[in-house]
Amino acid sequence: MPPPADIVKVAIEWPGAFPKLMEIDQKKPLSAIIKEVCEGWNLPSPETYALQNADATNFYITEKNRNNIKNGSILRLTTSAAQMALQLHERIQSTSMDMKLDALKDLANSSRDITFAQEFINLDGISLLTQMVESGTDFGDLLSFTLTAFVELMDHGIVSWDTFSVAFIKKIAGYVCKSAMDTAVLQRSLAILESMVLNSQDLYQKVAKEITIGQLIPHLQGTDQDIQTYTIAVINALFLKAPEEKRQEMAHILAQKQLRSIILSNVIRSNKPINDEMAHQLYVLQVLTFNLLEDRMMTKMDPQDQAQRDIIFELRRIAFDVECESNNSGSIEKRKSMYTRDYKKLGFINHVNPAVDFTQIPPGMLALDNMLYFARQHQDAYIRIVLENSSREDKHECPFGRSSIELTKMLCEILKVGELPSENCHDFHPMFFTHDRSFEEFFCICIQLLNKTWKEMRATSEDFNKVMQVVKEQITRALTVKPNSLDQFKSRLQNLSYTEILKLRQSERMNQEDFQSRPILELREKIQPEIMELIKQQRLNRLCEGTAFRKISSRRRQDKFWYCRLSPNHKVLHYSDLEENPQGEVPYDSLQDKLPVADIKAVVTGKDCPHMKEKGALKQNKEVLELAFSVLYESDEYLNFIAPDKHEYCVWTDGLNALLGKEMTSEFTRSDMDTLLNMEMKLRLLDLENIQIPDVPPPIPKEPSNYDFVYDCN
């Protein structure tokens, strides 16, 4: 007979004694269980003891998390969190350097556990650590472990960042500014500065006074990728929290310090592969840099502003090699007529007053900035495009002005200008780090592509939207290969001509072709359950392989992971925290925690997840919400996930729904179903190629009047 659901069979260790096998009644108070264990080993004062997970985490068992104890778990009897916190609080103040170092090592390790952290913080432990840092007497490993413990304690979000003194900030900033500093100390100091800036506007202002971009730059020129990552993270944090009016000023300083070229040569083009965290920080920097364009993108042109109108005059002057005529040269009507003719050739919608074209936001004044940059920096190409189109028939000319405005708007959409960076994205483009004016150069390449595509399509003004759709497809397809330079991007576009796009579309259409005749539809319906079962098996097999999920807190961490995988018999989810991102599958015996599939009540996604409802959880980022899902088990217990990407999200939500006997509804399932179903249909219909399949089955002929034609073999 199976044991009751509230009884858990575990092994409990105690140093110097044989492990004790016992059954734990989850309805009994934890204190009563600890007392029973202590009595078994004749240990006095059971209130000073606690149970811990005997794994890599060593986390304390509490009334809140005791439901995570599963059958077969190995626990350890140890000093209680309160007692341990008290002991370490005293030991880190020891006058013996060796004892102090050992104590700080233990503190750094124990501080990862929120139960211990709460007890240590209650003893005013954070203040003690900050005083030790401010005193400036500790160096090397002593300082490194002090800062590590501080980072781990603050990571739990128990103490507000606003409580720290200027003296502490000065010390941390000082460690970052020193040229020869211990790597571990530097890494922790950068992590602390990043958290200070991101979590407090007041601390941002204090940190910004203590540290400059110039003092951070040397850390990017080293070879340690972790230090480089934390350095870019601090720069991003300062950028993100800077007031609107200071961001342009900060961007100017970054340009002066040649941050882009330093990152390009020391990070992007270094011999080391770029890890996920570095890719994320480069993506954030890319987004924040492009977001500087938002102000111009959302600024309407003032048709009465002479300085702004002079830019349009400059475009006309460069294109047609004319100087602005004096007021005396010809009649007003003649000059108006000449301007109108030239503005029509330049492709503006409003030929009389082209300034009106730039009142649409987005792209606002950003489109005019791009046009002027193209006219000045790529003058020959600009003149060629304008004159080439002005010499065509009216209906076949590619309107440069209108095209530039729509293209700028499209590029802003592709690059998501004005949107906050996603917490989980690593999508940076190396080519945007190869030029100080990368957006403008990007525009210059794309406007020439648009003109080329217009000619290839032999388009007329009625085809304008079709041309823009093709150009968008060409750009997005070229960006998917992540070109290393703008020249590579240009070469990629050369290979994506309109003819090539048509071929690709035709190929994709053939692959997705949906036959509509009744016999084909009936065959599809018949095959569909087989394909769905195949997809279900693939999802469950992927769950058996497992996935590493990142733990994301208010300060991004690159060393917090947990792994989850389904047992081969599809009955248990095995999971556990990991110290680092695993390379390959994690064996089942390394995953201490278990969740029986039979206990799962439901799978919830997005905003319905408990970890998305928490105050300020991941800033309610849209993309993170789309990757979040939770498994509900028992009454109110959840296992919370944030998938590394959309693919893993679909795999896991599909797999979990399949385990619960529910329908798999993800985009990935629909895509797989279409692909596999079309492939299977084509294979089955291979012998019927070029044969017309009737919409209705042929009629059954009437019975013959006699059966004399039947031959009797006997």
PDB file of N, CA and C in Angstrom, residues 269 378 431-432 434-435 441-442 445 483-495:
ATOM      1  N   ARG A 269      35.244  41.739 -32.074  1.00  0.00           N
ATOM      2  CA  ARG A 269      36.216  41.100 -32.971  1.00  0.00           C
ATOM      3  C   ARG A 269      37.357  40.424 -32.216  1.00  0.00           C
ATOM      4  N   HIS A 378      27.027  61.089 -49.376  1.00  0.00           N
ATOM      5  CA  HIS A 378      27.014  60.210 -50.552  1.00  0.00           C
ATOM      6  C   HIS A 378      26.437  61.015 -51.720  1.00  0.00           C
ATOM      7  N   MET A 431      27.298  44.959 -37.200  1.00  0.00           N
ATOM      8  CA  MET A 431      27.546  46.015 -38.197  1.00  0.00           C
ATOM      9  C   MET A 431      27.228  47.415 -37.655  1.00  0.00           C
ATOM     10  N   PHE A 432      26.335  47.509 -36.663  1.00  0.00           N
ATOM     11  CA  PHE A 432      26.000  48.826 -36.120  1.00  0.00           C
ATOM     12  C   PHE A 432      27.098  49.374 -35.197  1.00  0.00           C
ATOM     13  N   THR A 434      30.238  49.335 -36.291  1.00  0.00           N
ATOM     14  CA  THR A 434      31.368  49.598 -37.193  1.00  0.00           C
ATOM     15  C   THR A 434      31.414  51.040 -37.690  1.00  0.00           C
ATOM     16  N   HIS A 435      30.421  51.866 -37.317  1.00  0.00           N
ATOM     17  CA  HIS A 435      30.376  53.249 -37.815  1.00  0.00           C
ATOM     18  C   HIS A 435      29.747  54.153 -36.767  1.00  0.00           C
ATOM     19  N   GLU A 441      24.062  55.603 -42.092  1.00  0.00           N
ATOM     20  CA  GLU A 441      24.673  54.776 -43.140  1.00  0.00           C
ATOM     21  C   GLU A 441      23.723  53.634 -43.541  1.00  0.00           C
ATOM     22  N   PHE A 442      23.037  53.088 -42.547  1.00  0.00           N
ATOM     23  CA  PHE A 442      22.028  52.044 -42.786  1.00  0.00           C
ATOM     24  C   PHE A 442      20.961  52.583 -43.732  1.00  0.00           C
ATOM     25  N   ILE A 445      22.294  52.964 -47.421  1.00  0.00           N
ATOM     26  CA  ILE A 445      22.320  51.692 -48.155  1.00  0.00           C
ATOM     27  C   ILE A 445      20.899  51.313 -48.579  1.00  0.00           C
ATOM     28  N   PRO A 483      25.163  40.432 -40.479  1.00  0.00           N
ATOM     29  CA  PRO A 483      26.411  40.816 -41.162  1.00  0.00           C
ATOM     30  C   PRO A 483      27.378  41.491 -40.189  1.00  0.00           C
ATOM     31  N   ASN A 484      28.678  41.246 -40.384  1.00  0.00           N
ATOM     32  CA  ASN A 484      29.696  41.821 -39.496  1.00  0.00           C
ATOM     33  C   ASN A 484      30.025  43.269 -39.828  1.00  0.00           C
ATOM     34  N   SER A 485      29.659  43.705 -41.026  1.00  0.00           N
ATOM     35  CA  SER A 485      29.950  45.092 -41.421  1.00  0.00           C
ATOM     36  C   SER A 485      28.852  45.588 -42.351  1.00  0.00           C
ATOM     37  N   LEU A 486      28.826  46.898 -42.566  1.00  0.00           N
ATOM     38  CA  LEU A 486      27.841  47.488 -43.473  1.00  0.00           C
ATOM     39  C   LEU A 486      28.090  47.032 -44.905  1.00  0.00           C
ATOM     40  N   ASP A 487      29.349  46.804 -45.263  1.00  0.00           N
ATOM     41  CA  ASP A 487      29.670  46.309 -46.611  1.00  0.00           C
ATOM     42  C   ASP A 487      29.109  44.906 -46.824  1.00  0.00           C
ATOM     43  N   GLN A 488      29.220  44.058 -45.780  1.00  0.00           N
ATOM     44  CA  GLN A 488      28.639  42.710 -45.876  1.00  0.00           C
ATOM     45  C   GLN A 488      27.124  42.781 -46.021  1.00  0.00           C
ATOM     46  N   PHE A 489      26.521  43.724 -45.305  1.00  0.00           N
ATOM     47  CA  PHE A 489      25.071  43.923 -45.402  1.00  0.00           C
ATOM     48  C   PHE A 489      24.696  44.330 -46.828  1.00  0.00           C
ATOM     49  N   LYS A 490      25.482  45.240 -47.386  1.00  0.00           N
ATOM     50  CA  LYS A 490      25.236  45.703 -48.755  1.00  0.00           C
ATOM     51  C   LYS A 490      25.373  44.547 -49.747  1.00  0.00           C
ATOM     52  N   SER A 491      26.395  43.705 -49.552  1.00  0.00           N
ATOM     53  CA  SER A 491      26.602  42.554 -50.442  1.00  0.00           C
ATOM     54  C   SER A 491      25.436  41.574 -50.343  1.00  0.00           C
ATOM     55  N   ARG A 492      24.967  41.382 -49.129  1.00  0.00           N
ATOM     56  CA  ARG A 492      23.828  40.480 -48.913  1.00  0.00           C
ATOM     57  C   ARG A 492      22.595  41.001 -49.649  1.00  0.00           C
ATOM     58  N   LEU A 493      22.384  42.319 -49.611  1.00  0.00           N
ATOM     59  CA  LEU A 493      21.238  42.909 -50.308  1.00  0.00           C
ATOM     60  C   LEU A 493      21.364  42.752 -51.823  1.00  0.00           C
ATOM     61  N   GLN A 494      22.610  42.815 -52.322  1.00  0.00           N
ATOM     62  CA  GLN A 494      22.832  42.639 -53.770  1.00  0.00           C
ATOM     63  C   GLN A 494      22.316  41.274 -54.228  1.00  0.00           C
ATOM     64  N   ASN A 495      22.463  40.269 -53.353  1.00  0.00           N
ATOM     65  CA  ASN A 495      22.015  38.916 -53.695  1.00  0.00           C
ATOM     66  C   ASN A 495      20.513  38.726 -53.506  1.00  0.00           C
TER      67      ASN A 495
END
